[in-house]
Coordinates of N, CA and C (backbone and C1' of nucleotides) in Angstrom, one line a residue:
Chain A
M1 N 0.8 -1.2 0.0 CA 0.0 0.0 0.0 C 0.9 1.3 0.0
Q2 N 0.8 2.0 -1.1 CA 1.7 3.2 -1.3 C 1.0 4.5 -0.9
K3 N 1.5 5.1 0.2 CA 0.9 6.4 0.6 C 1.2 7.5 -0.4
L4 N 0.1 8.2 -0.8 CA 0.3 9.3 -1.8 C 1.3 10.3 -1.3
P5 N 2.2 10.7 -2.1 CA 3.2 11.7 -1.7 C 2.7 13.2 -1.8
R6 N 3.4 14.1 -1.2 CA 3.1 15.5 -1.2 C 2.9 16.0 -2.6
T7 N 3.7 15.5 -3.5 CA 3.6 16.0 -4.9 C 2.3 15.6 -5.6
F8 N 1.6 14.6 -5.1 CA 0.3 14.2 -5.7 C -0.7 15.4 -5.5
Y9 N -0.6 16.0 -4.3 CA -1.6 17.0 -4.0 C -1.2 18.4 -4.5
D10 N 0.1 18.5 -4.8 CA 0.7 19.8 -5.3 C 0.5 19.9 -6.8
R11 N -0.7 19.7 -7.3 CA -1.0 19.8 -8.7 C -2.3 20.5 -8.9
D12 N -2.7 20.6 -10.2 CA -4.0 21.2 -10.5 C -5.1 20.5 -9.8
T13 N -6.0 21.3 -9.2 CA -7.0 20.8 -8.3 C -8.0 19.9 -9.0
I14 N -8.3 20.2 -10.3 CA -9.2 19.3 -11.0 C -8.6 18.0 -11.3
V15 N -7.3 18.0 -11.6 CA -6.6 16.7 -11.8 C -6.6 15.9 -10.5
V16 N -6.3 16.5 -9.4 CA -6.3 15.8 -8.1 C -7.7 15.3 -7.8
A17 N -8.7 16.1 -8.0 CA -10.1 15.6 -7.7 C -10.4 14.4 -8.5
R18 N -10.0 14.3 -9.8 CA -10.3 13.1 -10.6 C -9.4 11.9 -10.2
E19 N -8.2 12.2 -9.9 CA -7.3 11.1 -9.6 C -7.5 10.5 -8.2
L20 N -8.2 11.3 -7.3 CA -8.5 10.8 -6.0 C -9.5 9.7 -6.1
L21 N -10.3 9.6 -7.2 CA -11.3 8.6 -7.3 C -10.6 7.2 -7.4
G22 N -11.1 6.3 -6.6 CA -10.6 4.9 -6.6 C -9.4 4.8 -5.6
K23 N -8.9 5.9 -5.0 CA -7.9 5.8 -4.0 C -8.5 5.4 -2.6
F24 N -7.7 4.9 -1.7 CA -8.2 4.4 -0.4 C -7.9 5.4 0.7
L25 N -8.9 5.9 1.4 CA -8.8 6.8 2.5 C -8.6 5.9 3.7
V26 N -7.5 6.1 4.5 CA -7.3 5.3 5.7 C -7.3 6.2 6.9
R27 N -8.0 5.7 7.9 CA -8.1 6.4 9.2 C -7.9 5.4 10.4
K28 N -6.9 5.6 11.2 CA -6.7 4.8 12.3 C -7.1 5.6 13.6
S29 N -8.0 5.0 14.3 CA -8.4 5.6 15.6 C -8.8 4.6 16.6
R30 N -8.6 4.8 17.9 CA -8.9 3.8 18.9 C -8.5 2.4 18.6
G31 N -7.3 2.3 17.9 CA -6.8 1.0 17.6 C -7.4 0.3 16.4
I32 N -8.3 1.0 15.7 CA -9.0 0.4 14.6 C -8.6 1.1 13.3
R33 N -8.2 0.3 12.3 CA -7.9 0.9 11.0 C -9.1 0.8 10.1
R34 N -9.6 1.9 9.7 CA -10.8 2.0 8.8 C -10.3 2.4 7.4
V35 N -10.9 1.7 6.4 CA -10.5 2.0 5.0 C -11.7 2.2 4.1
G36 N -11.7 3.2 3.3 CA -12.8 3.5 2.4 C -12.3 3.9 1.0
K37 N -12.9 3.4 0.0 CA -12.5 3.8 -1.4 C -13.2 5.1 -1.8
I38 N -12.5 6.1 -2.2 CA -13.1 7.4 -2.6 C -13.8 7.2 -3.9
V39 N -15.1 7.5 -3.9 CA -15.9 7.3 -5.2 C -16.5 8.6 -5.7
E40 N -16.4 9.7 -4.9 CA -17.0 11.0 -5.3 C -16.3 12.1 -4.7
T41 N -15.9 13.1 -5.5 CA -15.2 14.3 -5.1 C -15.7 15.6 -5.7
E42 N -15.3 16.7 -5.1 CA -15.6 18.0 -5.7 C -14.4 18.9 -5.6
A43 N -14.1 19.7 -6.7 CA -13.0 20.6 -6.7 C -13.4 22.0 -6.4
Y44 N -12.7 22.6 -5.5 CA -12.9 24.0 -5.1 C -11.6 24.8 -5.4
L45 N -11.7 25.7 -6.4 CA -10.5 26.1 -7.1 C -9.7 27.3 -6.5
G46 N -10.2 27.9 -5.4 CA -9.4 29.0 -4.8 C -10.3 30.2 -4.6
P47 N -9.7 31.3 -4.2 CA -10.5 32.6 -3.8 C -11.4 33.1 -4.9
H48 N -11.0 32.8 -6.2 CA -11.8 33.4 -7.3 C -13.0 32.5 -7.5
D49 N -13.1 31.3 -7.0 CA -14.2 30.4 -7.1 C -15.2 30.7 -6.0
L50 N -16.3 31.3 -6.4 CA -17.3 31.9 -5.4 C -18.0 30.8 -4.6
A51 N -17.8 29.5 -4.9 CA -18.4 28.5 -4.1 C -17.4 28.0 -3.0
A52 N -16.1 28.4 -3.1 CA -15.1 28.0 -2.2 C -15.1 28.8 -0.9
H53 N -14.9 28.2 0.2 CA -14.8 29.0 1.5 C -13.7 30.0 1.4
S54 N -12.6 29.7 0.6 CA -11.5 30.7 0.5 C -11.9 31.9 -0.2
A55 N -13.1 32.0 -0.8 CA -13.5 33.2 -1.5 C -13.8 34.3 -0.5
R56 N -13.9 33.9 0.7 CA -14.1 34.9 1.8 C -12.8 35.5 2.3
G57 N -11.7 34.9 1.8 CA -10.4 35.4 2.2 C -9.8 34.6 3.3
L58 N -8.6 35.0 3.8 CA -7.9 34.2 4.8 C -8.6 34.6 6.2
T59 N -9.2 33.5 6.8 CA -9.8 33.7 8.1 C -9.3 32.6 9.0
E60 N -9.7 32.6 10.2 CA -9.4 31.6 11.2 C -9.8 30.2 10.6
R61 N -11.0 30.2 10.0 CA -11.6 29.0 9.5 C -10.9 28.5 8.3
T62 N -10.6 29.4 7.4 CA -10.1 28.9 6.1 C -8.5 28.9 6.0
K63 N -7.8 29.2 7.1 CA -6.4 29.3 7.0 C -5.7 28.0 6.5
I64 N -6.3 26.9 6.8 CA -5.8 25.6 6.4 C -5.8 25.5 4.8
M65 N -6.9 26.0 4.2 CA -7.0 26.0 2.8 C -5.8 26.8 2.1
F66 N -5.4 27.9 2.8 CA -4.4 28.8 2.3 C -3.0 28.2 2.6
G67 N -2.9 27.1 3.3 CA -1.6 26.5 3.6 C -1.1 25.5 2.5
P68 N 0.0 24.8 2.8 CA 0.6 23.9 1.9 C -0.3 22.7 1.5
P69 N -0.1 22.0 0.4 CA -0.9 20.9 0.0 C -0.7 19.6 0.8
G70 N -1.7 18.7 0.8 CA -1.5 17.4 1.4 C -1.9 17.5 2.9
F71 N -2.7 18.5 3.3 CA -3.2 18.6 4.6 C -4.7 18.5 4.6
A72 N -5.4 18.1 5.7 CA -6.8 18.0 5.8 C -7.4 19.3 6.2
Y73 N -8.5 19.7 5.4 CA -9.3 20.9 5.8 C -10.6 20.3 6.2
V74 N -10.9 20.3 7.5 CA -12.2 19.7 8.1 C -13.0 20.8 8.7
Y75 N -14.2 21.0 8.2 CA -15.1 22.1 8.8 C -16.4 21.5 9.3
F76 N -17.0 22.3 10.2 CA -18.3 21.9 10.8 C -19.4 22.7 10.1
I77 N -20.5 21.9 9.7 CA -21.5 22.6 8.9 C -22.9 22.2 9.4
Y78 N -23.9 23.1 9.2 CA -25.3 22.9 9.6 C -25.4 22.4 11.0
G79 N -24.5 22.8 11.9 CA -24.6 22.5 13.3 C -24.5 21.1 13.7
M80 N -24.2 20.2 12.7 CA -24.2 18.7 13.1 C -23.3 17.8 12.3
Y81 N -22.7 18.4 11.2 CA -21.9 17.5 10.3 C -20.5 18.1 10.1
F82 N -19.5 17.2 9.8 CA -18.2 17.6 9.4 C -18.0 17.2 8.0
C83 N -17.2 18.0 7.3 CA -16.9 17.8 5.9 C -15.3 17.7 5.8
M84 N -14.8 16.8 5.0 CA -13.4 16.6 4.8 C -12.9 16.9 3.4
N85 N -11.8 17.8 3.4 CA -11.2 18.2 2.2 C -9.7 17.9 2.2
V86 N -9.1 17.7 1.1 CA -7.6 17.7 1.0 C -7.2 19.0 0.3
V87 N -6.2 19.7 0.9 CA -5.7 20.9 0.4 C -4.8 20.6 -0.8
T88 N -5.0 21.4 -1.9 CA -4.2 21.1 -3.1 C -3.4 22.4 -3.6
E89 N -2.5 22.1 -4.5 CA -1.7 23.2 -5.1 C -0.8 23.9 -4.1
R90 N 0.0 24.9 -4.6 CA 1.0 25.5 -3.8 C 0.4 26.3 -2.6
E91 N 1.2 26.5 -1.6 CA 0.8 27.3 -0.4 C 0.3 28.7 -0.9
G92 N -0.9 29.1 -0.4 CA -1.4 30.4 -0.7 C -2.4 30.3 -1.8
H93 N -2.5 29.2 -2.5 CA -3.5 29.0 -3.6 C -4.9 28.9 -3.1
A94 N -5.0 28.3 -1.9 CA -6.3 28.2 -1.2 C -7.3 27.3 -2.0
S95 N -6.9 26.2 -2.6 CA -7.8 25.3 -3.3 C -7.8 24.0 -2.5
A96 N -8.9 23.2 -2.8 CA -9.1 22.0 -2.0 C -10.0 21.0 -2.8
V97 N -10.0 19.8 -2.4 CA -11.0 18.8 -3.0 C -11.8 18.2 -1.8
L98 N -13.1 18.4 -1.9 CA -14.1 17.8 -0.9 C -14.3 16.4 -1.2
L99 N -14.2 15.5 -0.2 CA -14.5 14.1 -0.4 C -16.0 13.9 -0.1
R100 N -16.8 13.5 -1.0 CA -18.2 13.4 -0.9 C -18.7 12.1 -0.6
A101 N -18.0 11.0 -0.9 CA -18.5 9.7 -0.7 C -17.4 8.7 -0.8
I102 N -17.4 7.6 0.1 CA -16.5 6.5 0.0 C -17.3 5.2 0.0
E103 N -16.7 4.2 -0.6 CA -17.2 2.8 -0.6 C -16.5 2.1 0.5
P104 N -17.3 1.5 1.5 CA -16.6 0.8 2.6 C -15.7 -0.3 2.1
V105 N -14.5 -0.4 2.7 CA -13.5 -1.4 2.3 C -13.2 -2.3 3.6
K106 N -13.0 -1.6 4.7 CA -12.6 -2.3 5.9 C -13.0 -1.6 7.2
N107 N -13.7 -2.3 8.1 CA -14.0 -1.7 9.4 C -14.8 -0.4 9.4
I108 N -15.8 -0.4 8.4 CA -16.7 0.8 8.3 C -18.1 0.4 8.5
E109 N -18.8 1.1 9.5 CA -20.2 0.8 9.8 C -21.0 2.1 9.5
G110 N -22.2 1.9 9.1 CA -23.1 3.0 8.7 C -22.9 3.5 7.3
R111 N -23.7 4.4 6.9 CA -23.7 4.9 5.5 C -22.5 5.9 5.3
T112 N -22.1 5.9 4.1 CA -20.9 6.7 3.7 C -21.1 7.6 2.5
C113 N -22.4 7.6 2.0 CA -22.7 8.4 0.8 C -23.1 9.8 1.1
G114 N -22.2 10.7 1.1 CA -22.4 12.1 1.4 C -21.3 12.5 2.3
P115 N -20.8 13.8 2.2 CA -19.7 14.3 3.0 C -19.8 14.2 4.5
G116 N -21.1 14.4 5.0 CA -21.3 14.4 6.5 C -21.3 12.9 7.0
L117 N -21.9 12.1 6.2 CA -22.0 10.6 6.6 C -20.6 10.0 6.5
L118 N -19.9 10.4 5.5 CA -18.5 9.8 5.3 C -17.7 10.1 6.5
C119 N -17.7 11.4 7.0 CA -16.9 11.7 8.2 C -17.3 11.0 9.4
R120 N -18.6 10.8 9.6 CA -19.1 10.1 10.7 C -18.7 8.7 10.7
A121 N -18.8 8.0 9.6 CA -18.4 6.6 9.5 C -17.0 6.3 9.7
I122 N -16.1 7.2 9.3 CA -14.7 6.9 9.3 C -14.0 7.7 10.5
E123 N -14.8 8.3 11.3 CA -14.4 9.1 12.5 C -13.4 10.2 12.2
I124 N -14.0 11.2 11.4 CA -13.3 12.4 11.1 C -14.0 13.5 11.8
D125 N -13.4 14.3 12.6 CA -14.0 15.5 13.3 C -13.0 16.6 13.3
R126 N -13.3 17.7 14.0 CA -12.6 18.9 14.0 C -11.1 18.7 14.5
E127 N -10.9 17.6 15.2 CA -9.6 17.3 15.7 C -8.6 17.1 14.6
L128 N -9.1 16.7 13.4 CA -8.3 16.4 12.3 C -8.1 17.6 11.3
N129 N -8.7 18.7 11.7 CA -8.5 19.9 10.8 C -7.0 20.3 10.9
G130 N -6.4 20.4 9.7 CA -4.9 20.8 9.7 C -4.0 19.6 9.8
H131 N -4.6 18.4 9.9 CA -3.8 17.1 10.0 C -3.0 16.8 8.7
D132 N -1.8 16.4 8.9 CA -0.9 16.1 7.7 C -1.4 14.7 7.1
L133 N -1.7 14.7 5.8 CA -2.1 13.4 5.2 C -1.0 12.5 4.8
L134 N 0.2 12.9 5.3 CA 1.4 12.0 5.1 C 1.7 11.5 6.5
S135 N 0.8 11.6 7.4 CA 0.9 11.0 8.8 C 0.6 9.5 8.8
D136 N 0.7 8.9 9.9 CA 0.5 7.4 10.0 C -0.9 7.0 10.4
D137 N -1.7 8.0 10.9 CA -3.1 7.7 11.3 C -4.2 8.2 10.4
F138 N -3.8 8.9 9.4 CA -4.7 9.6 8.5 C -4.1 9.9 7.2
F139 N -4.4 9.1 6.2 CA -3.7 9.3 4.9 C -4.5 8.6 3.7
I140 N -4.0 8.8 2.5 CA -4.6 8.2 1.3 C -3.6 7.4 0.6
T141 N -4.0 6.2 0.1 CA -3.1 5.3 -0.6 C -3.6 4.9 -2.0
E142 N -2.7 4.3 -2.8 CA -3.1 3.7 -4.0 C -3.9 2.5 -3.6
P143 N -4.9 2.1 -4.4 CA -5.6 0.8 -4.1 C -4.8 -0.4 -4.2
D144 N -5.2 -1.5 -3.6 CA -4.4 -2.7 -3.7 C -4.3 -3.2 -5.2
E145 N -5.4 -3.1 -5.9 CA -5.4 -3.5 -7.3 C -6.0 -2.3 -8.1
A146 N -5.3 -1.9 -9.1 CA -5.8 -0.8 -10.0 C -7.1 -1.3 -10.7
E147 N -8.1 -0.4 -10.7 CA -9.4 -0.7 -11.3 C -9.7 0.3 -12.4
S148 N -10.4 -0.2 -13.4 CA -10.8 0.6 -14.5 C -12.2 1.1 -14.3
F149 N -12.4 2.4 -14.5 CA -13.8 3.0 -14.4 C -13.9 4.2 -15.2
S150 N -15.1 4.6 -15.5 CA -15.4 5.9 -16.2 C -15.7 7.0 -15.1
I151 N -15.4 8.2 -15.4 CA -15.7 9.3 -14.5 C -16.8 10.2 -15.1
I152 N -17.8 10.4 -14.2 CA -18.9 11.3 -14.6 C -18.6 12.7 -14.0
K153 N -18.9 13.8 -14.8 CA -18.8 15.1 -14.3 C -20.1 15.8 -14.2
R154 N -20.4 16.5 -13.0 CA -21.6 17.1 -12.8 C -21.4 18.4 -12.0
P155 N -22.4 19.3 -12.0 CA -22.3 20.5 -11.1 C -22.2 20.1 -9.6
R156 N -21.5 20.9 -8.9 CA -21.3 20.7 -7.4 C -22.7 20.8 -6.7
I157 N -22.8 20.1 -5.6 CA -24.0 20.1 -4.8 C -24.0 21.2 -3.8
G158 N -25.2 21.9 -3.7 CA -25.4 22.8 -2.6 C -24.7 24.1 -2.7
V159 N -24.4 24.6 -3.9 CA -23.6 25.8 -4.1 C -24.3 26.8 -5.1
D160 N -25.7 26.7 -5.1 CA -26.5 27.5 -6.0 C -26.2 29.0 -5.8
Y161 N -25.7 29.4 -4.6 CA -25.4 30.8 -4.4 C -24.2 31.4 -5.1
A162 N -23.5 30.5 -5.7 CA -22.2 30.8 -6.3 C -22.2 31.3 -7.8
K163 N -23.4 31.9 -8.2 CA -23.6 32.4 -9.5 C -23.1 31.5 -10.6
H164 N -22.3 31.9 -11.5 CA -21.9 31.1 -12.7 C -21.0 29.9 -12.2
W165 N -20.4 30.0 -11.1 CA -19.6 28.9 -10.6 C -20.4 27.7 -10.2
A166 N -21.7 27.9 -10.0 CA -22.5 26.8 -9.6 C -22.8 25.9 -10.8
K167 N -22.6 26.4 -12.0 CA -22.9 25.6 -13.2 C -21.8 24.8 -13.6
R168 N -20.6 25.1 -13.2 CA -19.4 24.4 -13.7 C -19.4 22.9 -13.2
H169 N -18.9 22.0 -14.1 CA -18.9 20.6 -13.7 C -17.6 20.3 -12.9
L170 N -17.7 20.5 -11.6 CA -16.5 20.3 -10.8 C -16.7 19.2 -9.8
R171 N -17.8 18.5 -10.0 CA -18.1 17.3 -9.1 C -17.8 16.1 -10.0
F172 N -17.1 15.1 -9.4 CA -16.6 13.9 -10.1 C -17.0 12.7 -9.4
Y173 N -17.5 11.6 -10.1 CA -17.8 10.4 -9.4 C -17.6 9.2 -10.3
I174 N -17.4 8.0 -9.7 CA -17.2 6.8 -10.5 C -18.5 6.4 -11.1
K175 N -18.6 6.2 -12.4 CA -19.8 5.9 -13.0 C -20.3 4.5 -12.5
G176 N -21.6 4.5 -12.1 CA -22.3 3.3 -11.7 C -22.0 2.8 -10.3
N177 N -21.2 3.6 -9.6 CA -20.9 3.1 -8.2 C -22.1 3.4 -7.3
P178 N -22.5 2.4 -6.5 CA -23.8 2.5 -5.7 C -23.6 3.4 -4.5
F179 N -22.4 3.8 -4.1 CA -22.1 4.6 -2.9 C -22.1 6.1 -3.2
V180 N -22.2 6.5 -4.5 CA -22.2 7.9 -4.8 C -23.5 8.6 -4.2
S181 N -23.3 9.8 -3.7 CA -24.4 10.4 -2.9 C -25.6 10.8 -3.7
R182 N -25.4 11.3 -4.9 CA -26.5 11.7 -5.8 C -26.1 11.5 -7.3
R183 N -27.0 11.0 -8.1 CA -26.7 10.8 -9.5 C -27.2 11.9 -10.4
Chain B
dT1 P -19.2 42.0 24.6 O5' -20.5 41.9 23.6 C5' -21.4 43.0 23.6 C4' -22.4 42.8 22.5 C3' -23.0 41.4 22.5 O3' -24.4 41.5 22.4 C1' -22.2 41.9 20.4
dG2 P -25.5 40.4 22.5 O5' -26.1 40.4 21.1 C5' -26.6 41.6 20.5 C4' -27.0 41.4 19.1 C3' -27.9 40.2 18.8 O3' -28.9 40.5 17.9 C1' -25.9 40.0 17.5
dC3 P -30.2 39.6 17.7 O5' -29.8 39.1 16.2 C5' -29.5 40.0 15.1 C4' -29.1 39.2 13.9 C3' -29.9 37.9 13.8 O3' -30.1 37.7 12.4 C1' -27.6 37.4 13.8
dA4 P -31.6 37.3 11.8 O5' -31.3 37.1 10.2 C5' -30.4 37.9 9.5 C4' -29.5 37.2 8.6 C3' -30.2 36.0 7.9 O3' -29.8 35.9 6.5 C1' -28.4 35.2 9.1
dC5 P -30.4 34.9 5.5 O5' -29.3 33.7 5.5 C5' -28.0 34.0 5.1 C4' -27.2 32.8 5.2 C3' -27.9 31.5 4.7 O3' -26.9 30.7 4.1 C1' -27.1 31.2 6.9
dG6 P -27.0 30.1 2.7 O5' -25.8 29.1 2.6 C5' -24.5 29.6 2.8 C4' -23.7 28.5 3.6 C3' -23.9 27.1 3.1 O3' -22.6 26.4 3.3 C1' -24.6 27.1 5.3
dA7 P -21.5 26.5 2.1 O5' -21.4 25.0 1.6 C5' -22.4 24.5 0.7 C4' -22.0 23.1 0.2 C3' -21.8 22.1 1.4 O3' -22.1 20.8 0.9 C1' -19.7 22.5 0.4
dT8 P -23.7 20.2 1.2 O5' -23.8 20.0 2.7 C5' -23.0 19.2 3.5 C4' -23.8 18.2 4.3 C3' -24.4 17.1 3.6 O3' -24.1 15.9 4.2 C1' -26.0 18.2 5.0
dG9 P -24.5 14.5 3.5 O5' -25.8 14.1 4.4 C5' -25.7 14.1 5.8 C4' -27.0 13.8 6.4 C3' -27.8 12.6 5.8 O3' -28.4 11.9 6.9 C1' -29.2 14.6 5.9
dA10 P -29.1 10.5 6.6 O5' -30.5 10.7 7.2 C5' -30.6 11.4 8.5 C4' -32.1 11.8 8.7 C3' -33.1 10.8 8.2 O3' -34.2 10.7 9.1 C1' -33.5 12.9 7.2
dA11 P -35.3 9.5 8.9 O5' -36.6 10.3 9.4 C5' -36.4 11.5 10.1 C4' -37.6 12.5 9.8 C3' -38.9 11.8 9.5 O3' -40.0 12.5 10.1 C1' -38.3 13.2 7.8
dC12 P -41.5 11.8 10.2 O5' -42.3 12.8 9.3 C5' -42.0 14.2 9.3 C4' -42.8 14.9 8.2 C3' -44.1 14.1 7.8 O3' -45.1 15.1 7.5 C1' -42.7 14.5 5.9
Chain C
dT1 P -40.6 23.0 -3.5 O5' -40.8 22.7 -1.9 C5' -42.1 22.3 -1.5 C4' -42.1 22.1 0.0 C3' -41.2 23.2 0.8 O3' -41.9 23.6 1.9 C1' -40.4 21.1 1.3
dT2 P -41.5 24.9 2.8 O5' -41.2 24.2 4.2 C5' -42.0 23.1 4.6 C4' -41.3 22.4 5.8 C3' -40.6 23.3 6.8 O3' -40.9 23.0 8.1 C1' -39.2 21.6 6.0
dC3 P -40.5 24.1 9.3 O5' -39.4 23.2 10.0 C5' -39.7 21.9 10.3 C4' -38.5 21.2 10.8 C3' -37.6 22.0 11.7 O3' -37.1 21.3 12.8 C1' -36.3 21.2 9.9
dA4 P -36.8 22.0 14.2 O5' -35.7 21.1 14.8 C5' -35.7 19.7 14.6 C4' -34.2 19.2 14.6 C3' -33.3 20.0 15.6 O3' -32.5 19.1 16.3 C1' -32.4 20.0 13.4
dT5 P -31.9 19.6 17.7 O5' -30.5 20.3 17.2 C5' -29.5 19.6 16.5 C4' -28.4 20.5 16.2 C3' -28.1 21.6 17.3 O3' -26.8 21.7 17.5 C1' -28.5 22.6 15.3
dC6 P -26.3 22.4 19.0 O5' -25.2 23.4 18.5 C5' -24.1 22.9 17.7 C4' -23.4 24.0 17.0 C3' -23.2 25.3 17.9 O3' -22.0 25.9 17.5 C1' -24.3 25.8 15.9
dG7 P -20.8 25.9 18.4 O5' -19.6 26.2 17.4 C5' -19.3 25.3 16.4 C4' -18.9 26.0 15.1 C3' -17.9 27.2 15.3 O3' -17.0 27.2 14.3 C1' -19.9 28.0 14.3
dT8 P -15.8 28.2 14.2 O5' -16.1 29.1 13.0 C5' -16.5 28.5 11.8 C4' -17.0 29.6 10.8 C3' -16.1 30.9 10.8 O3' -15.9 31.1 9.4 C1' -18.4 31.5 11.2
dG9 P -14.8 32.2 9.0 O5' -15.7 33.4 8.5 C5' -16.7 33.2 7.6 C4' -17.6 34.4 7.4 C3' -16.8 35.7 7.3 O3' -17.4 36.5 6.4 C1' -18.3 35.8 9.1
dC10 P -16.7 37.8 5.7 O5' -17.8 38.9 6.0 C5' -19.1 38.6 5.7 C4' -20.0 39.5 6.5 C3' -19.6 41.0 6.5 O3' -20.7 41.8 6.4 C1' -20.0 40.2 8.7
dA11 P -20.5 43.4 5.9 O5' -21.9 44.0 6.4 C5' -23.1 43.1 6.5 C4' -23.9 43.5 7.7 C3' -24.0 45.0 8.0 O3' -25.3 45.3 8.3 C1' -23.1 43.9 9.9
dC12 P -25.8 46.9 8.4 O5' -25.6 47.2 10.0 C5' -26.3 46.3 10.9 C4' -26.0 46.7 12.3 C3' -25.8 48.3 12.5 O3' -26.5 48.7 13.7 C1' -23.9 47.1 13.4

DNA sequence: TGCACGATGAAC
DNA sequence: TTCATCGTGCAC
């Protein structure tokens, strides 16, 4: 199992969002190693992207997005859910990829289709905001066996307020995968 | 210091 | 379509 290197994340955000599909998200907590295959992502391109949190500038909440690539940006939403992103591109670019759904691979209970459910199932919370994804308890790897699949592009979910940015096809998912949150 | 609202999910 | 639930960001 090969842990993705920093250089994987330090690339164009759309490329990272597409290539994260099929990769394994690994989370070790309380002595349990949980693994899920990433099947749905969304790209947030930086401060000029009106749907991105970084469009509001550098704040206490978004400072992780403005940091170096390969770190987790975890935020609290709607008073009850966490969402998990990986920071991409060079420091200061403020771009990230939201993980929207995973397919259970190992030690995962409950539903995982949707960013909030995904975090609940694999035990991601505010403690992991800013966590290095090259660490030993939270990282992403190549899958055991390479798999062939088609990638579907659609508009991102829940960003209708972002004017023309809401229409862009920046959501990606594995065609036909039953764990995708919405088709 | 107050308040509107959100990169959600579930119920109705 | 409505609601639970609360931190963030911005108005005042």
